[in-house]
Short mmCIF file of C-alpha atoms and ligand atoms in Angstrom, two decimals:
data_model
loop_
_atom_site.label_atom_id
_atom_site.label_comp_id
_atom_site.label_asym_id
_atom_site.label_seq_id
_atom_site.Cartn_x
_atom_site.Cartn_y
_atom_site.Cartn_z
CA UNK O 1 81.57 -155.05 -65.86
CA UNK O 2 81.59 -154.41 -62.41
CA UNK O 3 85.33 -155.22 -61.46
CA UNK O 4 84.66 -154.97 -57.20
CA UNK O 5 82.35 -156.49 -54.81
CA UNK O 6 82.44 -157.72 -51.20
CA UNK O 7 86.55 -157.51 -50.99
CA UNK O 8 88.18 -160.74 -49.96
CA UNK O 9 91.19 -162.02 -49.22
CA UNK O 10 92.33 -165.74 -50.34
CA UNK O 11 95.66 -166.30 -48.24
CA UNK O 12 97.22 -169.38 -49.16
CA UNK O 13 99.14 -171.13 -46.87
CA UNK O 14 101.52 -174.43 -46.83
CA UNK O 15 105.35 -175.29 -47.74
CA UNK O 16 107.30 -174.69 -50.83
CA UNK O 17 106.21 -176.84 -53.57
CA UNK O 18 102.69 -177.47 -51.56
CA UNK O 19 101.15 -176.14 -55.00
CA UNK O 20 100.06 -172.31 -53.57
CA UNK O 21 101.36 -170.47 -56.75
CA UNK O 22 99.40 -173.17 -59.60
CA UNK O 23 96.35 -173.25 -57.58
CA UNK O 24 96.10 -169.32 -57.12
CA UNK O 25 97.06 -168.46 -60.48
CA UNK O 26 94.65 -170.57 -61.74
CA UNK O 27 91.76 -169.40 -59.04
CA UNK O 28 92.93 -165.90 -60.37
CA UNK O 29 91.65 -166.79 -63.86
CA UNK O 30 88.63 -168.14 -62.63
CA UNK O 31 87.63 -164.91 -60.42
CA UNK O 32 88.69 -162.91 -63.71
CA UNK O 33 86.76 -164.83 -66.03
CA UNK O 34 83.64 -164.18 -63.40
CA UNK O 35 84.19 -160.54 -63.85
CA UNK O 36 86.38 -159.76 -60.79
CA UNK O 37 89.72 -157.79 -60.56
CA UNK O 38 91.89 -160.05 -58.65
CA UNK O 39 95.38 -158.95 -57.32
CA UNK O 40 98.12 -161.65 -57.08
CA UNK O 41 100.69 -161.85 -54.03
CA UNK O 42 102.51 -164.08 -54.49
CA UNK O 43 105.58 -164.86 -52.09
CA UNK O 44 108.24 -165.28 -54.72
CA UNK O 45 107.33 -162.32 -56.72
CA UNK O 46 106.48 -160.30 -53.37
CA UNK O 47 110.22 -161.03 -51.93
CA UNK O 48 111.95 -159.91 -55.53
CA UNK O 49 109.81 -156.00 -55.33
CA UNK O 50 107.90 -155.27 -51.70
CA UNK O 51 110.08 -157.23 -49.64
CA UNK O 52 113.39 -157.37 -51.54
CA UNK O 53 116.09 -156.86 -49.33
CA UNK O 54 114.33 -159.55 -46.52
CA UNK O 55 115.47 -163.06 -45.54
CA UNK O 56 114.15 -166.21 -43.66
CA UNK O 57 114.73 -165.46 -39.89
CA UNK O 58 111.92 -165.63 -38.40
CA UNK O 59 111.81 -161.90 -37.94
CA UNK O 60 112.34 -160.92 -41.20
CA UNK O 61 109.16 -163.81 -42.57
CA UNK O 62 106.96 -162.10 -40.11
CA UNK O 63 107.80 -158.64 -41.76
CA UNK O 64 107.36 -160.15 -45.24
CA UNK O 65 103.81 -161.24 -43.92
CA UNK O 66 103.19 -157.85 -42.31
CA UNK O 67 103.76 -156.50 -45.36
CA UNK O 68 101.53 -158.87 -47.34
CA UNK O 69 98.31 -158.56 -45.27
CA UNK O 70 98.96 -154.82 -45.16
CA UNK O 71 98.19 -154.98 -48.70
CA UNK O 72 96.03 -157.66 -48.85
CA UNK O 73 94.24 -155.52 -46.46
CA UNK O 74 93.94 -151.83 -48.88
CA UNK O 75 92.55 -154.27 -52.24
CA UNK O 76 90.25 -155.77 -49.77
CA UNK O 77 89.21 -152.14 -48.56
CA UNK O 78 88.75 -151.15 -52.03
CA UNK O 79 86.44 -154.01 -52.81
CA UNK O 80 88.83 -156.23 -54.67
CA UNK O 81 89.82 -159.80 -54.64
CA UNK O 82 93.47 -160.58 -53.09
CA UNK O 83 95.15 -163.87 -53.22
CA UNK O 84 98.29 -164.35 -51.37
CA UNK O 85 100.11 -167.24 -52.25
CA UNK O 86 102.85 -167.43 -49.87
CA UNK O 87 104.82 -170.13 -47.21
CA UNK O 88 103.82 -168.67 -44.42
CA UNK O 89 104.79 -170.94 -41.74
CA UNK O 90 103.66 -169.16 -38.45
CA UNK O 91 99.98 -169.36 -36.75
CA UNK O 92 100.58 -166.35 -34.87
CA UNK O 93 101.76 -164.14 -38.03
CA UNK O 94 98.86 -165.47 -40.03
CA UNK O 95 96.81 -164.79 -37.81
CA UNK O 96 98.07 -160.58 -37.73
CA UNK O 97 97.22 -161.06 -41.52
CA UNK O 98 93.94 -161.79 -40.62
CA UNK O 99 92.94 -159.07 -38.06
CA UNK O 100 94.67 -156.56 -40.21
CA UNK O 101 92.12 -157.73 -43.29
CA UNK O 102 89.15 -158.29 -41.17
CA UNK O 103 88.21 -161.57 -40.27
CA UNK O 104 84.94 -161.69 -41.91
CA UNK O 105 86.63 -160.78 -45.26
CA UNK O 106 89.60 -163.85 -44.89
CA UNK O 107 89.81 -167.18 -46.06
CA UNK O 108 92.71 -169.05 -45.01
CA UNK O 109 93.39 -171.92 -47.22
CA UNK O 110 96.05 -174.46 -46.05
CA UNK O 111 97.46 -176.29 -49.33
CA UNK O 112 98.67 -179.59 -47.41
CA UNK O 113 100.43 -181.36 -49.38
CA UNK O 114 102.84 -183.97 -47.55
CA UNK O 115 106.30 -182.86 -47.44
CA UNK O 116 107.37 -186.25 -49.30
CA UNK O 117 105.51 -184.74 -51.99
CA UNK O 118 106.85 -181.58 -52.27
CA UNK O 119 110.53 -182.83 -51.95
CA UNK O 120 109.52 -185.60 -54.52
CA UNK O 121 108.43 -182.74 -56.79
CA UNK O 122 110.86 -180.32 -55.62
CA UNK O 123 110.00 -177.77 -58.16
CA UNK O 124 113.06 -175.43 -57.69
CA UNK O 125 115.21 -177.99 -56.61
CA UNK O 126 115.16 -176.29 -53.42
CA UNK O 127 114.58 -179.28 -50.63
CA UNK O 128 117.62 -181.09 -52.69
CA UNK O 129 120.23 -178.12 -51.41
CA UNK O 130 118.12 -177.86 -47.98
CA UNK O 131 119.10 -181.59 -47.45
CA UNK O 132 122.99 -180.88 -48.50
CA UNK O 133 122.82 -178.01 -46.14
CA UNK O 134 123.39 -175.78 -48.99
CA UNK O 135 120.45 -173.38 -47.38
CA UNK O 136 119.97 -173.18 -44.13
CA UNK O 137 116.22 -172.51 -42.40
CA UNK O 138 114.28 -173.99 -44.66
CA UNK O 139 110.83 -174.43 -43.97
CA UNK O 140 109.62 -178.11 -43.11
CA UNK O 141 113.52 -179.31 -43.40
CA UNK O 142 115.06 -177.17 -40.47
CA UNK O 143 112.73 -174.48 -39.78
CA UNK O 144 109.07 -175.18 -38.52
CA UNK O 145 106.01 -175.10 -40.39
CA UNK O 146 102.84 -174.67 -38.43
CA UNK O 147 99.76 -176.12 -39.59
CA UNK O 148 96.74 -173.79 -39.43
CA UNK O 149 94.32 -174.65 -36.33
CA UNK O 150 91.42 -173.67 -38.20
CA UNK O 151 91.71 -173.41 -42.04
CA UNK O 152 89.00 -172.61 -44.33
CA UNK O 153 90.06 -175.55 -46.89
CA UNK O 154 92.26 -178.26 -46.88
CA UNK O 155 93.50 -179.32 -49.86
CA UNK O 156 96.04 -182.11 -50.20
CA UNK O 157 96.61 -182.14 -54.28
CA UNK O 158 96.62 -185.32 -53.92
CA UNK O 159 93.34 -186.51 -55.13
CA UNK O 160 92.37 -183.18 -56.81
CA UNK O 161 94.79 -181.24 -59.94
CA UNK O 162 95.04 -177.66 -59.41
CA UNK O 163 91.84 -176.76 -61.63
CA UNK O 164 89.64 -178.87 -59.43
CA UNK O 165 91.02 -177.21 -56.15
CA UNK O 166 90.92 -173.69 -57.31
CA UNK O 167 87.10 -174.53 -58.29
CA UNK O 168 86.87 -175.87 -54.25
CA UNK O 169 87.71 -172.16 -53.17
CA UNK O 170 86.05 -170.82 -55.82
CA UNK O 171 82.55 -173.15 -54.17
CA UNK O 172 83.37 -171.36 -51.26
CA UNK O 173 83.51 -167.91 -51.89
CA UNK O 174 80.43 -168.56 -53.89
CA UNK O 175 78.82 -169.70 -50.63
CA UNK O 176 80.18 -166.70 -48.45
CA UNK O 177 78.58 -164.44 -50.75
CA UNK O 178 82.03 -163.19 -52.17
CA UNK O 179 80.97 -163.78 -55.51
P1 LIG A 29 104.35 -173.43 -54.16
O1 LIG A 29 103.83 -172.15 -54.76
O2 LIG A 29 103.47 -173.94 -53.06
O3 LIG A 29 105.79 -173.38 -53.77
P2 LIG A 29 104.20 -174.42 -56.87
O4 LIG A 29 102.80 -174.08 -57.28
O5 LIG A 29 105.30 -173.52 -57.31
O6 LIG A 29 104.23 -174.58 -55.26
O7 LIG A 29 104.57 -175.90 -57.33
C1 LIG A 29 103.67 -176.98 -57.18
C2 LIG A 29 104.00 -178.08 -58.18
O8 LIG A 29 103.11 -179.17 -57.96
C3 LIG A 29 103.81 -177.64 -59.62
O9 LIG A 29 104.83 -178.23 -60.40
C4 LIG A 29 102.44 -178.25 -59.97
O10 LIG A 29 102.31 -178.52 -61.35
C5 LIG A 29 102.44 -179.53 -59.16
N1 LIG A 29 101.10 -180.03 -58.81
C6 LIG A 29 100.70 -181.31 -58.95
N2 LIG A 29 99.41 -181.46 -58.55
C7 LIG A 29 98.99 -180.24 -58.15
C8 LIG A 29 97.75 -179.76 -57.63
N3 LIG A 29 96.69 -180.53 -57.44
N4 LIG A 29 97.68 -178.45 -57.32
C9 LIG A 29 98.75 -177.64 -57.50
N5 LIG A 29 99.94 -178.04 -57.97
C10 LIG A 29 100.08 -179.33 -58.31
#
């Protein structure tokens, strides 16, 4: 089996409860299933082990996301397939993430789901304390969220479950020649 091929990174981007952690763990099975290693970054997992220790100033998410596309950026080096599932709220950050991967190796994904949806879902129950005021900076409630100027993919899960928009990246790293 050969495990490595053109390295890519998948970053996925959007707010909490957008759907980034169900779509890329299900896009991770799909790469697997085709053969390819695939390493997982996701943001909740990342803060508990490589960024433990960091909070939500705005400093401290850009050093989160320095860290992430630092290793997005070695897997992709190596040949392997990266997805990094995480908030990521700021064009400019994202956009380090990029150049430190390589452009030509990066697909920025923007999982747009409305915020009415993610608070409706509210998965963690996390928008319900943002709202009390029980957490403070909280991304799309009291702290910005910038949309990506020039995504890859859109997806809204609206019209689409998770399996049907990992198989839209999926499409399109088929059509880059990453698969
Ligand atoms: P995030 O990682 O962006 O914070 P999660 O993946 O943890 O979001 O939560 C998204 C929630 O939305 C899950 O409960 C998931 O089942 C639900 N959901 C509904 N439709 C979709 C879809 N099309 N894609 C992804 N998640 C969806």
């Amino acid at each position: 089996m050969n495990a490595s091929g053109p390295g890519c990174c998948i970053w996925m981007t959007g707010l909490s409860g957008a759907g980034k952690s169900t779509i890329a763990s299900v896009l991770a099975a799909r790469l697997e299933r085709r053969g390819r290693t695939v390493t997982l970054l996701d943001g909740d997992i990342v803060r508990t082990h490589l960024s433990k220790g960091l909070g939500f100033s705005k400093e401290d998410r850009d050093t989160n996301i320095r860290r992430i596309g630092f290793v997005a950026s070695e897997v992709v080096r190596h040949g392997g397939a990266v997805i990094c599932a995480v908030v990521s709220p700021y064009e400019a950050t994202r956009n380090e993430a990029r150049q430190m991967v390589g452009g030509g190796s990066f697909v920025l994904v923007h999982v747009a789901t409305p915020i009415a949806v993610c608070e409706q879902r509210d998965v963690k129950g996390l928008y319900a304390k943002a709202r009390r005021g029980e957490i403070k900076g909280f991304t799309g409630v009291d702290d910005p969220y910038e949309p990506p100027v020039s995504p890859d993919v859109v997806l809204t899960t609206l019209d689409c479950d998770a399996e049907e928009c990992a198989a839209t990246i999926e499409r399109l790293l088929e059509a880059r020649g990453f698969l």
